[in-house]
XYZ file of C-alpha atoms in Angstrom:
685
model
C 64.330 118.308 131.636
C 61.810 115.490 132.305
C 62.772 112.712 134.250
C 61.138 109.915 132.960
C 62.880 107.647 130.662
C 59.747 106.222 128.827
C 60.248 110.008 126.167
C 63.996 109.398 125.844
C 65.431 108.385 122.354
C 69.230 108.044 121.733
C 70.062 107.324 118.503
C 73.201 107.602 116.000
C 73.079 108.266 112.329
C 75.613 107.292 110.498
C 76.356 105.630 106.916
C 78.510 105.377 104.106
C 80.418 108.699 102.885
C 78.515 111.695 101.286
C 74.725 109.613 101.801
C 73.555 112.742 103.758
C 73.664 112.107 107.818
C 75.026 115.612 108.192
C 72.300 117.242 106.040
C 69.669 115.234 107.671
C 70.803 116.066 111.058
C 71.287 119.638 110.114
C 66.814 118.937 108.755
C 65.922 117.236 112.176
C 67.490 120.340 114.165
C 65.389 122.625 111.453
C 62.392 120.870 112.009
C 61.963 120.264 115.516
C 62.995 124.186 116.119
C 66.590 123.876 117.818
C 68.276 125.806 114.730
C 65.924 128.698 112.793
C 68.327 128.502 109.244
C 69.237 125.627 107.555
C 73.151 125.930 106.364
C 74.568 123.279 103.830
C 77.299 121.001 104.860
C 79.755 122.786 101.847
C 78.577 125.642 103.380
C 78.554 128.371 100.153
C 77.462 130.659 102.829
C 80.846 129.975 104.699
C 78.571 128.346 107.476
C 78.172 125.401 107.439
C 76.209 122.506 108.877
C 75.814 122.837 112.859
C 77.348 119.775 113.540
C 80.203 120.035 111.577
C 81.905 122.887 113.618
C 85.396 121.923 113.408
C 86.595 124.787 110.901
C 89.023 121.915 109.168
C 85.194 120.091 108.601
C 83.501 123.223 107.544
C 86.380 123.564 104.520
C 86.324 119.639 104.016
C 82.823 119.379 103.462
C 83.041 115.880 105.446
C 82.169 115.029 109.295
C 85.705 113.925 111.354
C 84.261 114.013 114.825
C 81.319 112.741 115.870
C 79.328 116.131 117.275
C 76.398 115.576 120.195
C 73.179 117.326 120.352
C 69.066 116.989 121.953
C 65.551 118.151 120.656
C 61.780 117.633 120.780
C 59.393 116.373 118.553
C 56.252 115.104 119.946
C 56.986 116.089 124.080
C 60.145 112.848 123.317
C 63.616 114.275 124.101
C 65.812 113.002 121.767
C 69.448 112.849 121.811
C 71.555 112.064 118.078
C 75.141 111.959 117.670
C 76.229 112.568 114.127
C 79.025 110.593 113.293
C 81.395 110.750 110.104
C 81.554 108.390 107.422
C 85.086 108.040 106.317
C 86.661 104.364 107.832
C 90.091 106.227 108.835
C 87.521 108.225 111.654
C 85.850 104.210 112.410
C 86.734 104.705 116.349
C 84.283 107.623 116.337
C 81.254 105.392 114.961
C 82.331 102.480 117.150
C 82.104 104.939 119.955
C 79.090 106.537 119.614
C 77.343 103.140 118.670
C 78.835 101.613 122.510
C 76.631 104.386 123.973
C 73.297 104.616 121.970
C 70.517 102.792 122.133
C 69.183 102.976 118.901
C 70.295 104.195 115.112
C 69.219 105.527 111.309
C 71.192 103.494 109.077
C 71.061 106.573 106.183
C 71.512 105.033 102.489
C 71.882 106.854 99.438
C 68.964 105.712 97.151
C 71.281 105.096 93.597
C 74.376 104.027 95.855
C 72.655 101.651 98.178
C 74.129 99.312 100.275
C 78.144 100.380 99.500
C 81.265 99.378 101.278
C 80.957 101.557 104.471
C 77.350 100.718 104.978
C 78.645 97.114 105.620
C 80.822 98.179 107.922
C 78.817 100.508 110.224
C 75.818 97.215 110.049
C 78.616 94.747 111.599
C 79.168 98.218 114.089
C 75.765 97.645 114.530
C 75.694 94.184 115.206
C 78.430 93.951 117.770
C 76.467 96.284 120.158
C 73.155 94.524 119.052
C 71.969 98.343 118.009
C 68.107 97.761 116.799
C 67.754 101.108 113.822
C 65.606 102.135 111.079
C 66.826 102.605 107.762
C 66.417 105.652 105.707
C 66.746 105.596 102.127
C 68.086 109.572 101.127
C 68.335 111.393 97.919
C 65.302 109.902 96.178
C 65.278 113.538 94.167
C 68.251 112.142 92.306
C 68.553 110.583 88.541
C 68.450 107.111 89.053
C 67.051 106.798 92.300
C 65.599 103.893 93.278
C 64.459 103.079 97.085
C 62.981 99.550 96.671
C 65.980 98.529 94.809
C 67.939 99.858 97.879
C 65.188 97.889 100.196
C 66.160 95.069 98.429
C 70.012 95.101 98.738
C 69.643 95.231 102.765
C 67.933 92.026 102.091
C 70.160 90.986 100.599
C 73.556 92.442 100.831
C 73.556 93.084 104.874
C 70.834 89.669 105.691
C 67.901 91.844 107.321
C 64.293 91.286 106.934
C 63.739 94.901 105.480
C 60.137 96.322 105.179
C 58.690 99.551 103.485
C 57.117 101.922 105.988
C 56.439 104.410 102.599
C 56.305 104.577 98.891
C 57.888 107.276 96.882
C 55.302 109.712 94.990
C 57.468 110.404 91.864
C 61.022 109.870 91.728
C 63.953 111.573 90.808
C 63.308 115.076 89.326
C 59.592 114.786 90.301
C 59.791 113.691 93.844
C 57.059 114.871 95.278
C 56.064 113.426 99.143
C 55.467 110.029 100.161
C 52.720 107.691 100.789
C 52.286 106.166 104.185
C 51.457 102.499 104.335
C 50.517 102.288 107.966
C 47.649 105.212 107.150
C 47.539 104.877 103.281
C 47.912 108.453 103.439
C 49.958 110.966 101.430
C 52.248 113.410 102.822
C 53.744 116.179 100.844
C 55.766 118.867 102.367
C 54.533 122.784 101.267
C 56.699 125.707 102.580
C 60.320 127.237 101.504
C 61.843 124.408 103.554
C 59.220 121.786 103.914
C 57.606 123.044 107.429
C 54.322 122.014 106.684
C 52.943 119.128 106.437
C 50.004 118.542 103.725
C 48.171 114.997 104.217
C 45.641 113.950 101.132
C 44.653 111.051 100.049
C 47.132 108.756 98.105
C 47.709 109.338 94.262
C 44.954 106.966 91.977
C 48.059 105.389 90.232
C 48.866 104.705 93.309
C 46.742 102.892 94.923
C 47.078 99.379 93.917
C 50.444 99.607 94.413
C 50.158 100.591 97.979
C 47.285 98.239 98.833
C 50.083 95.408 97.892
C 52.864 97.072 99.622
C 50.710 97.633 102.972
C 49.858 93.948 102.770
C 53.808 93.183 102.859
C 53.863 95.174 105.412
C 51.074 93.819 107.933
C 52.339 90.281 106.699
C 55.948 90.640 107.993
C 54.363 92.891 110.828
C 52.116 90.001 112.226
C 55.209 87.662 112.971
C 55.472 90.095 115.791
C 51.919 90.450 117.302
C 49.124 87.714 117.986
C 46.855 90.170 118.091
C 47.722 91.226 114.668
C 47.719 88.017 113.488
C 44.292 87.273 114.897
C 42.852 90.530 113.541
C 43.882 89.376 110.241
C 42.830 85.822 110.388
C 39.440 86.817 110.802
C 39.214 89.443 108.788
C 38.825 92.213 111.560
C 39.891 95.854 110.578
C 43.330 96.275 111.343
C 44.269 99.517 112.892
C 47.130 101.525 112.654
C 47.798 101.683 116.657
C 48.176 97.373 115.998
C 51.007 97.598 112.713
C 53.505 100.201 115.048
C 53.108 98.124 117.959
C 53.944 95.064 115.680
C 56.273 96.871 113.965
C 57.965 98.245 116.941
C 58.620 94.789 118.786
C 60.277 93.321 115.444
C 62.091 96.815 115.625
C 63.535 95.981 118.607
C 64.508 92.682 118.371
C 66.928 93.476 115.539
C 64.244 90.976 113.044
C 62.958 93.776 111.289
C 64.499 96.696 109.700
C 61.166 99.297 109.025
C 62.605 101.287 105.860
C 61.562 105.311 105.606
C 62.320 107.136 102.258
C 62.994 110.834 101.437
C 65.591 113.533 100.656
C 66.788 115.642 103.315
C 68.681 118.124 101.199
C 65.188 118.914 99.361
C 63.455 118.571 102.976
C 61.134 115.798 102.156
C 60.502 113.001 104.631
C 61.828 114.377 107.654
C 59.066 114.717 110.112
C 57.445 110.936 109.491
C 61.185 109.906 110.011
C 60.707 111.471 113.294
C 57.914 109.977 113.721
C 59.259 106.615 113.536
C 62.113 107.554 115.601
C 59.361 108.685 118.383
C 57.267 105.011 117.544
C 59.968 102.452 116.866
C 63.216 103.488 118.414
C 63.664 102.269 122.315
C 63.461 103.807 124.927
C 66.617 103.705 127.885
C 64.812 101.277 129.384
C 64.068 98.580 126.238
C 67.487 98.132 126.175
C 69.423 95.617 129.002
C 72.702 97.056 129.585
C 75.506 94.793 131.219
C 78.551 96.105 133.658
C 80.914 93.361 135.389
C 81.628 93.353 138.694
C 85.076 93.245 139.162
C 85.199 91.609 142.661
C 83.378 88.914 141.397
C 85.277 86.650 138.965
C 83.083 89.438 136.220
C 80.208 88.377 136.540
C 77.684 90.179 134.361
C 75.271 92.525 136.616
C 72.246 94.169 134.452
C 71.643 97.870 135.048
C 68.643 99.572 135.897
C 67.416 102.438 134.420
C 66.368 103.840 137.709
C 67.022 107.263 138.723
C 67.518 106.739 142.252
C 69.485 103.495 141.930
C 73.506 103.836 142.543
C 75.118 105.847 139.667
C 77.135 104.102 136.823
C 78.087 105.564 133.995
C 80.366 105.165 130.990
C 82.872 108.288 129.525
C 82.954 107.097 125.501
C 84.517 110.551 123.754
C 86.770 113.396 125.257
C 87.398 116.953 124.010
C 90.068 119.588 125.157
C 88.008 122.618 125.542
C 88.219 126.073 126.185
C 88.156 125.477 129.782
C 89.902 122.139 130.398
C 88.605 118.856 129.151
C 85.065 117.788 128.287
C 83.912 114.480 129.177
C 80.912 112.860 126.959
C 79.168 110.197 128.980
C 76.598 108.211 128.971
C 74.693 107.838 132.541
C 73.125 103.825 132.842
C 71.904 103.949 136.004
C 71.156 106.204 139.034
C 72.064 110.441 138.411
C 74.552 112.336 138.074
C 74.494 115.437 139.991
C 76.353 119.242 140.694
C 78.391 118.383 144.181
C 77.979 114.696 144.188
C 81.755 112.541 144.444
C 81.694 109.683 142.573
C 84.789 107.235 141.722
C 86.733 106.356 138.200
C 86.742 102.235 138.678
C 89.873 102.014 136.757
C 92.537 103.904 138.934
C 89.915 104.053 142.389
C 90.605 107.694 142.170
C 87.676 110.286 143.940
C 86.267 112.698 141.442
C 83.937 116.384 142.548
C 81.606 116.703 139.832
C 81.883 120.398 139.074
C 79.788 121.443 136.184
C 77.483 119.552 134.114
C 76.662 120.601 130.362
C 74.429 119.023 127.803
C 75.809 119.223 124.290
C 74.511 121.181 121.078
C 77.442 120.853 118.732
C 80.050 123.101 119.886
C 77.725 125.068 121.896
C 76.619 124.414 125.803
C 73.854 124.582 128.308
C 74.552 124.143 132.001
C 72.565 121.865 134.313
C 72.406 120.610 137.002
C 71.950 116.464 136.956
C 72.379 113.732 134.144
C 69.329 110.748 134.724
C 69.860 108.025 134.010
C 69.367 106.875 129.567
C 70.427 110.786 129.410
C 74.022 111.444 127.557
C 75.756 114.622 128.864
C 79.253 116.046 129.510
C 81.556 116.570 132.333
C 84.090 119.685 133.136
C 87.686 119.555 134.310
C 88.146 116.089 135.137
C 90.952 113.906 134.016
C 90.300 110.535 133.243
C 90.288 108.145 129.361
C 88.608 106.977 127.357
C 86.305 104.044 128.192
C 86.309 104.543 131.895
C 83.372 103.992 134.426
C 82.336 106.592 136.783
C 80.465 104.944 139.928
C 79.238 105.865 143.361
C 81.587 105.227 146.230
C 80.760 101.700 147.552
C 80.169 100.082 144.162
C 82.788 98.026 142.202
C 80.870 97.828 138.931
C 82.643 98.454 135.045
C 80.941 98.887 131.585
C 82.847 96.531 128.955
C 84.971 98.877 127.136
C 84.922 99.242 123.148
C 86.176 97.426 120.433
C 89.239 99.272 118.969
C 90.932 98.516 115.922
C 94.567 97.823 114.976
C 96.221 100.615 113.189
C 97.589 100.630 109.800
C 99.939 103.206 108.571
C 102.585 105.004 110.325
C 104.159 108.247 109.447
C 107.541 110.099 110.561
C 106.954 113.943 112.146
C 109.492 115.797 113.231
C 109.485 119.720 114.483
C 110.906 123.048 112.570
C 112.128 125.002 115.741
C 111.829 124.171 119.498
C 108.668 126.108 119.971
C 106.783 124.111 117.987
C 108.807 121.142 119.639
C 107.037 121.794 122.624
C 103.656 122.148 121.055
C 103.870 119.104 119.384
C 104.197 116.685 121.989
C 101.418 118.823 123.974
C 99.410 118.025 120.708
C 100.288 114.223 120.588
C 99.490 113.914 124.362
C 95.730 114.805 123.354
C 95.610 113.544 120.313
C 95.781 110.130 121.890
C 94.008 110.109 124.872
C 91.452 111.552 122.818
C 91.522 108.612 120.477
C 92.108 105.083 120.633
C 93.179 104.508 117.012
C 95.746 107.514 117.077
C 99.117 106.256 118.774
C 102.169 107.468 119.134
C 105.783 106.765 119.750
C 109.909 107.750 119.150
C 111.700 104.864 117.751
C 114.607 104.007 119.547
C 116.926 103.462 116.696
C 115.826 106.328 114.669
C 115.060 108.644 117.429
C 111.883 109.554 115.348
C 108.145 110.344 116.391
C 106.293 107.948 114.828
C 102.480 108.176 114.655
C 100.103 105.830 113.448
C 96.745 105.505 112.548
C 93.399 104.201 110.158
C 94.640 105.944 107.279
C 96.136 108.639 104.802
C 93.267 111.240 105.657
C 93.352 110.109 109.015
C 96.984 110.901 110.076
C 96.731 114.271 107.151
C 93.848 115.704 109.481
C 96.082 115.203 112.802
C 98.918 116.941 111.224
C 96.593 119.925 109.930
C 94.912 119.893 113.003
C 97.996 120.480 115.444
C 99.446 123.060 112.733
C 95.881 124.912 113.033
C 95.309 124.332 117.128
C 98.866 124.229 118.391
C 100.343 126.062 116.018
C 103.022 123.445 115.494
C 105.095 123.393 112.209
C 105.761 119.712 111.343
C 107.234 118.026 108.788
C 106.297 114.844 107.909
C 108.107 111.869 106.228
C 106.610 109.186 103.674
C 104.128 107.199 105.491
C 104.960 103.760 106.285
C 103.589 99.738 105.963
C 102.473 98.188 108.802
C 104.211 94.856 108.050
C 104.474 92.043 110.263
C 106.627 88.905 110.005
C 106.002 85.271 110.315
C 106.685 82.095 110.730
C 105.900 79.193 107.637
C 107.029 75.835 109.308
C 107.795 74.624 112.599
C 111.194 74.210 113.792
C 112.707 73.270 117.086
C 115.376 74.829 119.824
C 117.720 73.834 122.559
C 119.447 76.601 123.926
C 121.597 76.857 127.233
C 122.136 80.324 128.373
C 125.313 79.788 130.220
C 127.611 82.722 131.720
C 130.234 82.710 134.258
C 132.328 86.233 135.056
C 133.050 85.508 138.629
C 130.117 86.233 141.415
C 127.118 84.678 140.589
C 126.387 83.092 137.008
C 123.932 82.661 134.991
C 122.765 79.309 133.567
C 119.710 78.255 131.852
C 118.387 75.601 129.302
C 115.051 76.142 127.472
C 114.134 73.238 125.149
C 111.112 72.546 122.627
C 109.378 74.447 119.169
C 107.814 77.056 117.782
C 105.676 76.289 114.490
C 102.894 78.754 112.903
C 99.113 79.523 114.324
C 96.242 81.501 112.784
C 94.380 84.263 114.152
C 95.930 85.480 117.181
C 99.469 86.926 117.643
C 101.627 84.127 119.951
C 100.391 80.835 122.182
C 102.806 80.494 124.900
C 102.507 76.263 126.191
C 104.315 74.403 128.593
C 104.663 70.762 128.836
C 107.493 70.840 130.818
C 107.104 67.535 133.588
C 109.309 66.453 136.759
C 110.492 69.959 137.711
C 113.306 70.149 134.759
C 112.433 73.856 135.075
C 111.165 75.652 138.310
C 107.994 77.201 138.077
C 108.651 80.239 139.121
C 110.963 80.073 135.919
C 107.994 79.491 133.631
C 106.713 82.840 133.525
C 110.341 84.214 133.050
C 110.516 82.373 129.938
C 106.923 82.953 128.226
C 107.855 87.171 129.089
C 111.331 86.128 127.484
C 109.466 84.746 123.785
C 107.540 87.128 124.386
C 109.640 90.540 123.924
C 111.040 88.490 121.393
C 108.956 89.186 119.310
C 108.643 92.957 119.022
C 111.214 92.817 116.581
C 111.785 90.164 114.267
C 115.279 89.320 113.419
C 114.797 88.674 109.435
C 113.531 92.494 108.669
C 112.971 93.973 112.209
C 109.706 94.324 112.024
C 106.315 92.842 114.721
C 106.529 89.272 114.769
C 102.774 87.519 114.508
C 101.448 84.155 115.093
C 103.539 82.167 116.745
C 103.000 79.375 118.929
C 106.072 78.771 121.283
C 105.759 74.928 123.339
C 108.059 74.563 125.803
C 108.945 70.345 126.605
C 112.402 70.169 128.187
C 115.270 72.287 129.691
C 117.682 72.330 133.188
C 118.464 75.061 136.068
C 121.226 75.053 138.479
C 120.544 75.389 141.938
C 122.516 78.670 142.108
C 122.582 80.056 138.754
C 119.479 80.074 137.791
C 117.362 83.062 137.651
C 114.447 84.633 136.207
C 116.702 86.885 134.262
C 118.668 83.855 132.800
C 115.447 82.297 131.754
C 114.717 85.534 130.170
C 117.988 85.388 128.132
C 117.765 81.662 127.447
C 114.362 82.117 125.971
C 115.455 85.123 123.606
C 118.341 83.217 122.064
C 116.143 80.311 121.621
C 114.034 82.615 119.423
C 116.780 83.772 117.510
C 118.491 80.081 117.127
C 114.857 78.495 115.720
C 113.196 81.606 113.980
C 115.733 81.421 111.291
C 115.042 77.723 110.827
C 111.319 78.223 110.851
C 111.461 79.730 107.215
C 110.248 83.168 108.104
C 108.435 85.344 106.058
C 107.358 89.185 105.527
C 102.981 89.326 105.529
C 101.883 93.032 104.133
C 98.178 94.204 104.985
C 96.261 93.672 102.674
C 92.744 96.587 102.290
C 89.692 95.849 101.118
C 88.994 98.522 98.334
C 85.339 99.688 97.121
C 85.724 102.099 93.671
C 82.540 103.476 92.549
C 82.902 104.759 89.171
C 80.976 105.704 86.167
C 80.417 102.813 83.895
C 82.695 104.238 80.642
C 85.714 104.784 83.586
C 85.396 100.616 84.574
C 88.127 99.513 82.647
C 90.450 102.798 83.935
C 89.650 101.737 87.139
C 90.133 98.416 86.732
C 93.542 98.533 84.963
C 94.545 100.992 88.407
C 94.317 98.679 90.389
C 95.954 95.741 88.727
C 98.843 97.785 88.618
C 99.013 98.336 92.539
C 99.104 94.136 92.659
C 95.278 94.457 93.451
C 92.996 91.469 93.145
C 89.322 92.074 91.682
C 87.117 89.966 93.728
C 83.835 91.048 92.186
C 81.942 94.356 90.110
C 78.768 95.110 89.825
C 76.606 98.208 88.093
C 74.612 100.198 90.126
C 72.433 102.436 87.400
C 74.647 104.418 85.671
C 77.724 103.812 88.297
C 79.598 100.300 88.128
C 81.583 99.346 92.068
C 84.506 98.002 91.817
C 85.597 95.835 94.611
C 89.063 94.602 95.296
C 91.917 93.236 97.911
C 95.134 95.326 97.196
C 98.197 95.935 99.676
C 98.216 99.334 101.863
C 101.677 100.321 100.396
C 100.468 100.453 96.601
C 97.833 102.506 98.014
C 99.642 105.552 98.844
C 98.478 108.464 96.553
C 95.715 106.577 94.919
C 93.257 109.851 95.093
C 94.925 111.208 92.802
C 95.521 109.365 90.047
C 92.331 107.907 89.855
C 90.378 110.958 89.814
C 93.014 112.017 87.116
C 92.101 108.202 85.163
C 88.391 109.370 85.630
C 87.695 113.206 85.096
C 87.215 113.322 88.861
C 84.515 110.982 88.861
C 85.282 107.871 90.808
C 85.497 107.682 94.503
C 86.906 104.966 96.836
C 87.025 103.403 100.190
C 89.247 101.200 101.739
C 89.310 99.332 105.093
C 92.007 97.084 106.601
C 90.773 93.336 105.331
C 94.240 90.913 106.486
C 97.457 90.412 106.764
C 99.512 88.364 103.332
C 102.848 86.927 102.448
C 104.527 89.998 100.696
C 106.090 88.635 97.302
C 109.586 87.521 97.624
C 111.135 90.143 94.787
C 109.117 92.925 97.025
C 110.519 91.733 100.301
C 114.152 91.461 98.622
C 113.511 95.168 97.641
C 112.565 96.330 101.015
C 115.919 94.523 102.636
C 117.953 96.490 100.467
């Protein structure tokens, strides 16, 4: 393991469903000699792709959990994380991008920028990740990589510049023409392992020249040397172009676009060269931690392996030898036998085994230096914990975790399953922050919450397989909310006198709807009418009342409470009394504020052949969907709509039967919206 971070690249591979992420990772591992045979994702040979190590992943042909691996190319070490495409597993993409320095955005040459590509792009923007785009599946009918390059500009708003040109397309896709070196690359051998370099075919030379000028023009924005060479009409060298493109890529102001077909083994080696030449090494990226003692002041970390340790645990897995904790070292080095401290609970931990991961296989190592990703064995921690050397009090900022939108009641079939189920739920909720579980106080049912039907279905299936827990599931429930629509005043006195110390507290003020936040509390009491020590109790009382709304016992959201008057008793007032007064005031005022029920609305994108466009739109309309737009993309159409989550259960089956199994859809949470009156009444029954 070389200790020079200049030759390390940490990259993620992320994209829309079925764009070919896992296939691309499989080819990268093959060409870098990490594996010696290629297997298909939907494994006809029963083996499945290397990175899909879970039984469920092999069967369904989808990626569920992100998997880490590493390989070497041109004396550079590349750490790769292959992430899922389904929005239900969005946390896997989120936590991977949190610890990576760069990424490859894979786009399908036919589908182009799809709904999930936009979500991934937003996640990259959140963590300021530089990336290159790879237009995959250039061998499919209807492939048009330059249309996809334009889509990156229009839909994602990035300055996308083609670095290559396809030689032939669809069934005639033979190779790529490189616009930097002005040479054609063909991929020979059974698996395209031999790269043959030739001159660009005559009929493409004029277009290649034109596109090369576009590339140089875009790159010259980032290099004075290149601009000078153009103005003085000197020879523009390849190194100049690559240095300028790298600068633009690292600043996220230019997105280089590469082309190929992972399944047909074409265009992978030039993409690997691009990862080495254009992607950042750990020291190119500025990482910050916050000083806990010093008012959360931001501190820039250095990627020096000899500095004090700062590392972030970003993913947990339950292996056969106990908990496996994936972590990224940002500063310093983590060595076997070191004592480190978990910043969250200040616990000291002695480092036992360290490993590097290759999907589900591992290799023992002695040390993980700054800039590397590795794994720790047998320590107790949570996802998002920061580890540091003793004497340091720095913490990494945690990642963004979306709120769950769907819940399901589950019950064990027998006593043995009951114990296994609670073990499984404990582990899953620790591993996945978007998967939550609780026991409903009223019905005593165990409820699991997640990001979508597929998400919960996979976890129920994993309970059965990995823990032998036989469970039955209830009907999926939607995470409804309650809200108020107008301002209403309250003036409530809580008084209790039953011998001994009484209880007294009066609160007055008003509440009104507020957008974009759950709860705002404002104290406008003057003259000490409510003593300061009881103000917090009032706030707690109001906050607790919001857990179950008086209308239908759904959580209440979007309320601003202002207290401007009140009264206290010298003896009988207590925190308890003011909490009760706040609770009573909330109940009294809530009914006058015209409460409504809100339901989660999903952003749905249906991709269907043009002949079934009418049927797909009809299905969305039947489900109270509002169609936002539709566009033709070659032989396919994409319909975008906003549909209530409650109407989307079982949609996959209905859509398949209406379109001969040719349409597919993706959905993600958009916002909350008022539930129509007639449906609210049915719900109340």
